[in-house]
Amino acid sequence: VMELGCAEGHFTAMLSPRVDHLVAADISEIALRRASERCIGFHNIQYMQLDITKDPLPGRFDLIVCSEMLYYVGNRGALKTVIQKIANALKPGGYFLTAHAHLVVDEPDRPGFDWGLPFGAKAISDSIEKNWSFSLRKEIRTPLYRAQLFQRGPYLSIAKFLNRPQITRLEKQPTSLLPEVASHARWHGTAARSEFEAQ
């Protein structure tokens, strides 16, 4: 398994006990050091400094996890290139798990964050689905976030038409937001933290 953008290792610590071998990658040396300190009790993790926009991905993986990172690759052309790089690094039948926030830049009339980034979860999802290597298998969508599980098909186009994805839509945000995050939440253009807090 490879985790792209492991940051300080919060998810790495949850993922490591579930897999045989984990490559935790991040562009930041500081993040990798903190991740290794957090996960000091796990012995199946290899840490790697990696810039997804420039560096090749090492090996072929059963699963690649990439959360809250694809906003930062640059423009949509760079996003398309990175998604193809991820597809190439997966074994046929392998999975790509990704989670990103909705941003108002994608859909100004829907809930999202005003983070000033070029695109959010919708544009990322659209770009992945346009790649014929991937078919969407499962999705959990909340007012502010979208988590998706894609599978790399053995053949480029067939898998997209053989399976219907399992879609779960939650009307209420299931978790409360930290105040500094909630201040950037927008509901039809208006900050409304109470709309997004757990009910």
PDB file of C-alpha atoms in Angstrom:
ATOM      1  CA  VAL A   1       0.000   0.000   0.000  1.00  0.00           C
ATOM      2  CA  MET A   2       1.115   3.560  -0.644  1.00  0.00           C
ATOM      3  CA  GLU A   3      -0.153   6.627   1.208  1.00  0.00           C
ATOM      4  CA  LEU A   4       0.440   9.811  -0.765  1.00  0.00           C
ATOM      5  CA  GLY A   5       0.581  12.930   1.400  1.00  0.00           C
ATOM      6  CA  CYS A   6       0.905  11.159   4.752  1.00  0.00           C
ATOM      7  CA  ALA A   7       1.455  14.506   6.532  1.00  0.00           C
ATOM      8  CA  GLU A   8       2.139  13.904  10.226  1.00  0.00           C
ATOM      9  CA  GLY A   9       0.966  10.305  10.191  1.00  0.00           C
ATOM     10  CA  HIS A  10      -2.497  10.410  11.795  1.00  0.00           C
ATOM     11  CA  PHE A  11      -4.046   8.168   9.134  1.00  0.00           C
ATOM     12  CA  THR A  12      -0.772   6.266   8.682  1.00  0.00           C
ATOM     13  CA  ALA A  13      -1.073   4.988  12.252  1.00  0.00           C
ATOM     14  CA  MET A  14      -4.583   3.668  11.523  1.00  0.00           C
ATOM     15  CA  LEU A  15      -3.646   2.159   8.163  1.00  0.00           C
ATOM     16  CA  SER A  16      -0.410   0.415   9.097  1.00  0.00           C
ATOM     17  CA  PRO A  17      -1.916  -2.404  11.251  1.00  0.00           C
ATOM     18  CA  ARG A  18      -4.237  -3.355   8.363  1.00  0.00           C
ATOM     19  CA  VAL A  19      -1.599  -3.912   5.665  1.00  0.00           C
ATOM     20  CA  ASP A  20       1.560  -5.961   5.150  1.00  0.00           C
ATOM     21  CA  HIS A  21       3.769  -3.141   3.899  1.00  0.00           C
ATOM     22  CA  LEU A  22       3.087   0.589   3.728  1.00  0.00           C
ATOM     23  CA  VAL A  23       5.000   3.283   1.869  1.00  0.00           C
ATOM     24  CA  ALA A  24       4.196   6.625   3.535  1.00  0.00           C
ATOM     25  CA  ALA A  25       5.158   9.467   1.214  1.00  0.00           C
ATOM     26  CA  ASP A  26       5.115  13.228   1.596  1.00  0.00           C
ATOM     27  CA  ILE A  27       6.847  16.205   0.006  1.00  0.00           C
ATOM     28  CA  SER A  28       7.872  17.556   3.432  1.00  0.00           C
ATOM     29  CA  GLU A  29      10.831  16.186   5.390  1.00  0.00           C
ATOM     30  CA  ILE A  30       9.350  17.673   8.567  1.00  0.00           C
ATOM     31  CA  ALA A  31       6.041  15.862   8.016  1.00  0.00           C
ATOM     32  CA  LEU A  32       7.840  12.578   7.407  1.00  0.00           C
ATOM     33  CA  ARG A  33       9.871  12.969  10.587  1.00  0.00           C
ATOM     34  CA  ARG A  34       6.738  13.662  12.626  1.00  0.00           C
ATOM     35  CA  ALA A  35       4.928  10.753  10.982  1.00  0.00           C
ATOM     36  CA  SER A  36       7.776   8.403  11.840  1.00  0.00           C
ATOM     37  CA  GLU A  37       7.723   9.609  15.456  1.00  0.00           C
ATOM     38  CA  ARG A  38       3.963   9.093  15.670  1.00  0.00           C
ATOM     39  CA  CYS A  39       4.222   5.600  14.167  1.00  0.00           C
ATOM     40  CA  ILE A  40       7.374   4.507  15.991  1.00  0.00           C
ATOM     41  CA  GLY A  41       5.730   1.272  17.171  1.00  0.00           C
ATOM     42  CA  PHE A  42       4.983   0.065  13.631  1.00  0.00           C
ATOM     43  CA  HIS A  43       7.672  -1.791  11.712  1.00  0.00           C
ATOM     44  CA  ASN A  44       6.044  -2.231   8.302  1.00  0.00           C
ATOM     45  CA  ILE A  45       6.283   1.403   7.199  1.00  0.00           C
ATOM     46  CA  GLN A  46       8.797   2.807   4.715  1.00  0.00           C
ATOM     47  CA  TYR A  47       9.006   6.613   4.642  1.00  0.00           C
ATOM     48  CA  MET A  48       9.720   8.417   1.391  1.00  0.00           C
ATOM     49  CA  GLN A  49      10.085  12.062   0.420  1.00  0.00           C
ATOM     50  CA  LEU A  50       8.215  12.446  -2.848  1.00  0.00           C
ATOM     51  CA  ASP A  51       6.789  15.213  -5.030  1.00  0.00           C
ATOM     52  CA  ILE A  52       3.860  13.620  -6.849  1.00  0.00           C
ATOM     53  CA  THR A  53       4.027  16.205  -9.646  1.00  0.00           C
ATOM     54  CA  LYS A  54       7.686  15.445 -10.455  1.00  0.00           C
ATOM     55  CA  ASP A  55       8.782  12.096  -9.069  1.00  0.00           C
ATOM     56  CA  PRO A  56       7.883   8.604 -10.323  1.00  0.00           C
ATOM     57  CA  LEU A  57       5.911   6.360  -7.994  1.00  0.00           C
ATOM     58  CA  PRO A  58       7.993   3.361  -6.911  1.00  0.00           C
ATOM     59  CA  GLY A  59       6.666  -0.079  -7.712  1.00  0.00           C
ATOM     60  CA  ARG A  60       3.116  -1.350  -8.208  1.00  0.00           C
ATOM     61  CA  PHE A  61       0.571  -1.304  -5.407  1.00  0.00           C
ATOM     62  CA  ASP A  62      -2.634  -3.051  -4.376  1.00  0.00           C
ATOM     63  CA  LEU A  63      -3.947   0.179  -2.854  1.00  0.00           C
ATOM     64  CA  ILE A  64      -3.011   3.855  -3.092  1.00  0.00           C
ATOM     65  CA  VAL A  65      -4.509   6.282  -0.569  1.00  0.00           C
ATOM     66  CA  CYS A  66      -4.489  10.019  -1.252  1.00  0.00           C
ATOM     67  CA  SER A  67      -6.462  12.384   0.970  1.00  0.00           C
ATOM     68  CA  GLU A  68      -6.661  16.173   1.072  1.00  0.00           C
ATOM     69  CA  MET A  69      -3.726  16.568  -1.306  1.00  0.00           C
ATOM     70  CA  LEU A  70      -4.763  16.691  -4.950  1.00  0.00           C
ATOM     71  CA  TYR A  71      -5.940  20.307  -4.639  1.00  0.00           C
ATOM     72  CA  TYR A  72      -2.279  21.302  -4.497  1.00  0.00           C
ATOM     73  CA  VAL A  73      -0.897  19.728  -7.679  1.00  0.00           C
ATOM     74  CA  GLY A  74      -1.422  22.918  -9.720  1.00  0.00           C
ATOM     75  CA  ASN A  75      -3.805  23.242 -12.645  1.00  0.00           C
ATOM     76  CA  ARG A  76      -6.216  20.714 -14.149  1.00  0.00           C
ATOM     77  CA  GLY A  77      -3.643  19.562 -16.663  1.00  0.00           C
ATOM     78  CA  ALA A  78      -1.294  18.664 -13.819  1.00  0.00           C
ATOM     79  CA  LEU A  79      -4.171  16.933 -12.018  1.00  0.00           C
ATOM     80  CA  LYS A  80      -4.851  14.770 -15.082  1.00  0.00           C
ATOM     81  CA  THR A  81      -1.162  13.826 -15.276  1.00  0.00           C
ATOM     82  CA  VAL A  82      -0.983  12.917 -11.577  1.00  0.00           C
ATOM     83  CA  ILE A  83      -4.111  10.755 -11.814  1.00  0.00           C
ATOM     84  CA  GLN A  84      -2.600   8.851 -14.725  1.00  0.00           C
ATOM     85  CA  LYS A  85       0.592   8.386 -12.733  1.00  0.00           C
ATOM     86  CA  ILE A  86      -1.452   6.894  -9.884  1.00  0.00           C
ATOM     87  CA  ALA A  87      -3.271   4.590 -12.325  1.00  0.00           C
ATOM     88  CA  ASN A  88       0.051   3.386 -13.716  1.00  0.00           C
ATOM     89  CA  ALA A  89       1.321   2.596 -10.205  1.00  0.00           C
ATOM     90  CA  LEU A  90      -1.632   0.352  -9.356  1.00  0.00           C
ATOM     91  CA  LYS A  91      -1.810  -3.342 -10.137  1.00  0.00           C
ATOM     92  CA  PRO A  92      -4.784  -4.364 -12.302  1.00  0.00           C
ATOM     93  CA  GLY A  93      -7.695  -4.742  -9.918  1.00  0.00           C
ATOM     94  CA  GLY A  94      -5.999  -2.452  -7.377  1.00  0.00           C
ATOM     95  CA  TYR A  95      -7.809   0.323  -5.531  1.00  0.00           C
ATOM     96  CA  PHE A  96      -7.453   4.086  -5.252  1.00  0.00           C
ATOM     97  CA  LEU A  97      -8.987   5.627  -2.101  1.00  0.00           C
ATOM     98  CA  THR A  98      -9.318   9.386  -2.019  1.00  0.00           C
ATOM     99  CA  ALA A  99     -11.093  12.004   0.097  1.00  0.00           C
ATOM    100  CA  HIS A 100     -11.330  15.743  -0.517  1.00  0.00           C
ATOM    101  CA  ALA A 101     -13.448  18.709   0.522  1.00  0.00           C
ATOM    102  CA  HIS A 102     -16.054  20.432  -1.611  1.00  0.00           C
ATOM    103  CA  LEU A 103     -14.969  23.933  -2.584  1.00  0.00           C
ATOM    104  CA  VAL A 104     -17.212  26.788  -3.661  1.00  0.00           C
ATOM    105  CA  VAL A 105     -14.914  27.380  -6.638  1.00  0.00           C
ATOM    106  CA  ASP A 106     -16.345  24.182  -8.173  1.00  0.00           C
ATOM    107  CA  GLU A 107     -20.005  24.777  -7.302  1.00  0.00           C
ATOM    108  CA  PRO A 108     -20.663  28.305  -5.985  1.00  0.00           C
ATOM    109  CA  ASP A 109     -24.318  27.556  -5.218  1.00  0.00           C
ATOM    110  CA  ARG A 110     -23.606  24.490  -3.063  1.00  0.00           C
ATOM    111  CA  PRO A 111     -21.984  23.981   0.364  1.00  0.00           C
ATOM    112  CA  GLY A 112     -18.211  24.121   0.367  1.00  0.00           C
ATOM    113  CA  PHE A 113     -15.097  25.873   1.608  1.00  0.00           C
ATOM    114  CA  ASP A 114     -13.657  29.134   0.287  1.00  0.00           C
ATOM    115  CA  TRP A 115     -10.032  28.045   0.543  1.00  0.00           C
ATOM    116  CA  GLY A 116      -8.778  29.886  -2.526  1.00  0.00           C
ATOM    117  CA  LEU A 117      -7.579  26.699  -4.248  1.00  0.00           C
ATOM    118  CA  PRO A 118      -8.096  26.075  -7.988  1.00  0.00           C
ATOM    119  CA  PHE A 119     -10.514  23.148  -7.576  1.00  0.00           C
ATOM    120  CA  GLY A 120     -12.063  20.827  -5.025  1.00  0.00           C
ATOM    121  CA  ALA A 121     -13.635  17.394  -4.643  1.00  0.00           C
ATOM    122  CA  LYS A 122     -16.009  17.675  -7.601  1.00  0.00           C
ATOM    123  CA  ALA A 123     -13.326  18.603 -10.122  1.00  0.00           C
ATOM    124  CA  ILE A 124     -10.989  15.955  -8.704  1.00  0.00           C
ATOM    125  CA  SER A 125     -13.712  13.315  -8.925  1.00  0.00           C
ATOM    126  CA  ASP A 126     -14.615  14.353 -12.478  1.00  0.00           C
ATOM    127  CA  SER A 127     -10.990  14.101 -13.542  1.00  0.00           C
ATOM    128  CA  ILE A 128     -10.566  10.615 -12.047  1.00  0.00           C
ATOM    129  CA  GLU A 129     -13.769   9.393 -13.672  1.00  0.00           C
ATOM    130  CA  LYS A 130     -12.573  10.641 -17.065  1.00  0.00           C
ATOM    131  CA  ASN A 131      -9.579   8.340 -16.759  1.00  0.00           C
ATOM    132  CA  TRP A 132     -10.616   5.079 -18.380  1.00  0.00           C
ATOM    133  CA  SER A 133      -8.398   3.038 -16.051  1.00  0.00           C
ATOM    134  CA  PHE A 134     -10.705   3.759 -13.106  1.00  0.00           C
ATOM    135  CA  SER A 135     -14.242   2.813 -12.202  1.00  0.00           C
ATOM    136  CA  LEU A 136     -15.975   4.204  -9.116  1.00  0.00           C
ATOM    137  CA  ARG A 137     -16.946   1.436  -6.667  1.00  0.00           C
ATOM    138  CA  LYS A 138     -18.063   3.300  -3.528  1.00  0.00           C
ATOM    139  CA  GLU A 139     -18.663   6.879  -2.474  1.00  0.00           C
ATOM    140  CA  ILE A 140     -19.654   8.635   0.753  1.00  0.00           C
ATOM    141  CA  ARG A 141     -20.758  12.213   0.177  1.00  0.00           C
ATOM    142  CA  THR A 142     -21.481  14.709   2.946  1.00  0.00           C
ATOM    143  CA  PRO A 143     -22.309  18.417   2.549  1.00  0.00           C
ATOM    144  CA  LEU A 144     -18.615  19.297   2.816  1.00  0.00           C
ATOM    145  CA  TYR A 145     -16.618  16.203   1.857  1.00  0.00           C
ATOM    146  CA  ARG A 146     -16.489  13.364  -0.630  1.00  0.00           C
ATOM    147  CA  ALA A 147     -14.674  10.042  -0.018  1.00  0.00           C
ATOM    148  CA  GLN A 148     -14.373   7.716  -3.006  1.00  0.00           C
ATOM    149  CA  LEU A 149     -13.037   4.253  -3.728  1.00  0.00           C
ATOM    150  CA  PHE A 150     -12.007   3.602  -7.334  1.00  0.00           C
ATOM    151  CA  GLN A 151     -10.776   0.361  -8.842  1.00  0.00           C
ATOM    152  CA  ARG A 152      -8.274   0.030 -11.649  1.00  0.00           C
ATOM    153  CA  GLY A 153      -9.827  -2.283 -14.180  1.00  0.00           C
ATOM    154  CA  PRO A 154      -7.906  -5.002 -15.997  1.00  0.00           C
ATOM    155  CA  TYR A 155      -9.179  -3.513 -19.263  1.00  0.00           C
ATOM    156  CA  LEU A 156      -9.464   0.176 -19.979  1.00  0.00           C
ATOM    157  CA  SER A 157     -13.158   0.628 -20.639  1.00  0.00           C
ATOM    158  CA  ILE A 158     -15.178  -2.441 -19.624  1.00  0.00           C
ATOM    159  CA  ALA A 159     -15.224  -2.011 -15.834  1.00  0.00           C
ATOM    160  CA  LYS A 160     -16.967   1.359 -16.022  1.00  0.00           C
ATOM    161  CA  PHE A 161     -20.073  -0.285 -17.453  1.00  0.00           C
ATOM    162  CA  LEU A 162     -20.152  -3.565 -15.502  1.00  0.00           C
ATOM    163  CA  ASN A 163     -20.652  -2.286 -11.967  1.00  0.00           C
ATOM    164  CA  ARG A 164     -22.910   0.301 -10.387  1.00  0.00           C
ATOM    165  CA  PRO A 165     -21.134   2.214  -7.616  1.00  0.00           C
ATOM    166  CA  GLN A 166     -22.490   2.171  -4.082  1.00  0.00           C
ATOM    167  CA  ILE A 167     -23.305   5.803  -3.235  1.00  0.00           C
ATOM    168  CA  THR A 168     -24.086   6.992   0.297  1.00  0.00           C
ATOM    169  CA  ARG A 169     -25.299  10.579   0.706  1.00  0.00           C
ATOM    170  CA  LEU A 170     -25.484  12.160   4.146  1.00  0.00           C
ATOM    171  CA  GLU A 171     -27.658  15.262   4.456  1.00  0.00           C
ATOM    172  CA  LYS A 172     -25.933  16.442   7.633  1.00  0.00           C
ATOM    173  CA  GLN A 173     -22.211  16.771   8.195  1.00  0.00           C
ATOM    174  CA  PRO A 174     -21.471  13.805  10.535  1.00  0.00           C
ATOM    175  CA  THR A 175     -18.624  15.474  12.411  1.00  0.00           C
ATOM    176  CA  SER A 176     -18.121  18.870  13.988  1.00  0.00           C
ATOM    177  CA  LEU A 177     -15.586  21.236  12.471  1.00  0.00           C
ATOM    178  CA  LEU A 178     -12.703  22.914  14.213  1.00  0.00           C
ATOM    179  CA  PRO A 179     -13.394  26.663  14.520  1.00  0.00           C
ATOM    180  CA  GLU A 180     -10.578  27.605  12.123  1.00  0.00           C
ATOM    181  CA  VAL A 181     -12.012  25.203   9.526  1.00  0.00           C
ATOM    182  CA  ALA A 182     -15.649  26.159  10.117  1.00  0.00           C
ATOM    183  CA  SER A 183     -14.846  29.824   9.486  1.00  0.00           C
ATOM    184  CA  HIS A 184     -14.209  28.956   5.824  1.00  0.00           C
ATOM    185  CA  ALA A 185     -17.385  26.897   5.354  1.00  0.00           C
ATOM    186  CA  ARG A 186     -19.980  28.484   3.075  1.00  0.00           C
ATOM    187  CA  TRP A 187     -23.636  27.570   2.696  1.00  0.00           C
ATOM    188  CA  HIS A 188     -25.030  29.191  -0.450  1.00  0.00           C
ATOM    189  CA  GLY A 189     -22.366  31.844  -0.096  1.00  0.00           C
ATOM    190  CA  THR A 190     -22.832  32.421   3.631  1.00  0.00           C
ATOM    191  CA  ALA A 191     -20.662  31.169   6.496  1.00  0.00           C
ATOM    192  CA  ALA A 192     -22.888  28.943   8.596  1.00  0.00           C
ATOM    193  CA  ARG A 193     -20.901  26.804  10.962  1.00  0.00           C
ATOM    194  CA  SER A 194     -23.990  25.561  12.772  1.00  0.00           C
ATOM    195  CA  GLU A 195     -25.272  24.031   9.539  1.00  0.00           C
ATOM    196  CA  PHE A 196     -22.289  21.690   9.450  1.00  0.00           C
ATOM    197  CA  GLU A 197     -21.935  20.634  13.038  1.00  0.00           C
ATOM    198  CA  ALA A 198     -22.938  17.101  13.971  1.00  0.00           C
ATOM    199  CA  GLN A 199     -26.655  16.786  14.738  1.00  0.00           C
TER     200      GLN A 199
END
